[in-house]
Amino acid sequence: MTKIPRTELLNAALACLSGLSIAFLFPSFNFEFLAWFSLIPLLYAINKSKSFKESLLYGFIAGIVSYAVILYWIVYTVHVFGNLPYYIAVFALLLLSSYLSVYIALFAGFTKIILNNYKRLGIILIPSCWVFFEFLKSRLLTGFPWENLGFSQYLNLPFIQISNITGVFGLSFIIVLINYSIFRFIFLKNKISKRQALIELFFVLFVFVSAVSYGYYNIYSVNKSLKEKTPLRVALIQGNIGMFRKWKITKKRTTRIYLNLTKKSLKYKPFIAIWPETALPYIISIHPHYWNKVMHFAEKNGIDLIFGAIGLRFFNGSYHYYNRDYMFDTSGKYYYYDKHHLVPFGEYIPLRNQLPFLAHILKSSGIGNFTPGSKFRILKSGKLKIGSMICYEAYFDSLVRHFPKDGANLLISITDDAWYGKTSAPYQDMSMTVFSAVENDRFVARAGNSGISGVISPVGKILEETNIFKRTFIIGYVKLINKKTFFTLYGNIFTYAVSIIFLLSLIYLLFYRFFQEKTDKTK
């Protein structure tokens, strides 16, 4: 039996410690202050590792520990609603955690290369390396941006304001920058000159102080501009119909639950009422009785009504189903938006046609067969121009920014988090939605079937919120904003810039080694 060296065991333990501390940053723990130190144990392990491969291992360990804790609720969802045995549910969690851990492993491996070859530029390249792989994780294979590092700071309002310029990846950059600077000061201070140490210290302080100072300025500026705007009441309706019951109870009863809750909210004279994702879990367009009933309610009570339902279109010789968001206005007109970014293995089975055996295995697990929408439609009624984020879409910043860029003055988020049960997932979901508000300087009104429903201000403050798994409604106040932020207009320019810097550093290193080897051979 091969004995594992004590040093490697210590490094693996340190990687586990980083993984746990990363997991503790997010709801329901919310120890967001740990973000400034959470990567230091992993950086120490990387520095002490003997090779690129060994660093990969430590990064993978940190990743799988953090994601297994963050995403533990997948076991509940897959077992209860996927109707699959516990061992398969646990396997699904480990499989997804392993995949996501690859990106942290790659960060660790390339950080080892940077530490060995870039003594001075590491202060820039290591945060850039993290951002590159985090961005890749958020885009590759449909993307999974769930609880990226920057999302952990959703309660730190002054700090997160800079995301309306850099996006959430800019926050990740600063967090890793500070982790690395502390690590370098403690463990590598003898390897750099005092001049270099001072330069790095001033650089880090400048970045952090600038970000926080901008944050306080932005909060003041936004709040000042909002004083001149008229608040609008919005009713957020939380039907709390369980996932098993939702698809089984009658259309009549489902519709009545939402209409009755909305009717109760009318005494507060809301301007608009918002129901959750698939609040009406049927194809309302082919049921004229219910279509007319809901439309008549909106017209009679003088209230715009937004609700989730299933959409249907026939083209190319087949029927296509959509996760759709309807808006019925007071004049009898309607608008709709079809969800663009569908949840893999939730709303569709990837590679269904190429891998028919996979579809056969999963056919009883409740996975939908939806088609993604093709247009970014704005829901309009009078002065209201609404961009609708359906569930998972709220975390994809490049998708969300399309709405305010195209003229939306209010964002809404409709979701059904009943899938997650009484776990931390609904709170994680809400925490990430905060950044849709901040990045685009918009109020976000959020309606969830089982909660959390609430209102988020343009600076990311959660103004109102409901408890989960409670049938209720909440009245919130929003204001319409037409200003476009830098991020709304230009997107992830910062992320692309630092990613290019990281990639150029690798290209330079490859060419340098190539020419060095060529020179050595000629001697």
Tab-separated table of C-alpha atoms in Angstrom, residues 23-32 69-70 72-73 147 154-155 422-429 431 452 468:
chain	number	residue	atom	x	y	z
A	23	ALA	CA	-19.524	27.043	0.396
A	24	PHE	CA	-20.113	29.010	3.618
A	25	LEU	CA	-20.162	32.293	1.666
A	26	PHE	CA	-23.615	31.606	0.249
A	27	PRO	CA	-27.148	31.212	1.627
A	28	SER	CA	-28.162	29.809	4.003
A	29	PHE	CA	-24.802	30.368	5.763
A	30	ASN	CA	-24.155	33.907	4.454
A	31	PHE	CA	-20.638	34.178	5.924
A	32	GLU	CA	-19.757	36.492	3.052
A	69	VAL	CA	-22.264	21.636	-0.042
A	70	ILE	CA	-23.716	24.463	-2.150
A	72	TYR	CA	-26.807	19.546	-1.769
A	73	TRP	CA	-30.446	20.317	-2.587
A	147	GLU	CA	-23.226	30.932	-7.103
A	154	TYR	CA	-25.115	40.246	-2.452
A	155	LEU	CA	-25.559	41.683	1.049
A	422	LYS	CA	-37.293	23.723	2.167
A	423	THR	CA	-33.598	23.924	1.309
A	424	SER	CA	-31.181	26.804	0.793
A	425	ALA	CA	-31.806	26.830	-2.982
A	426	PRO	CA	-34.668	29.420	-2.982
A	427	TYR	CA	-32.450	31.763	-0.959
A	428	GLN	CA	-29.510	31.179	-3.285
A	429	ASP	CA	-31.841	31.895	-6.203
A	431	SER	CA	-29.378	36.235	-3.868
A	452	ILE	CA	-39.324	33.851	-2.344
A	468	ILE	CA	-41.315	30.268	1.482
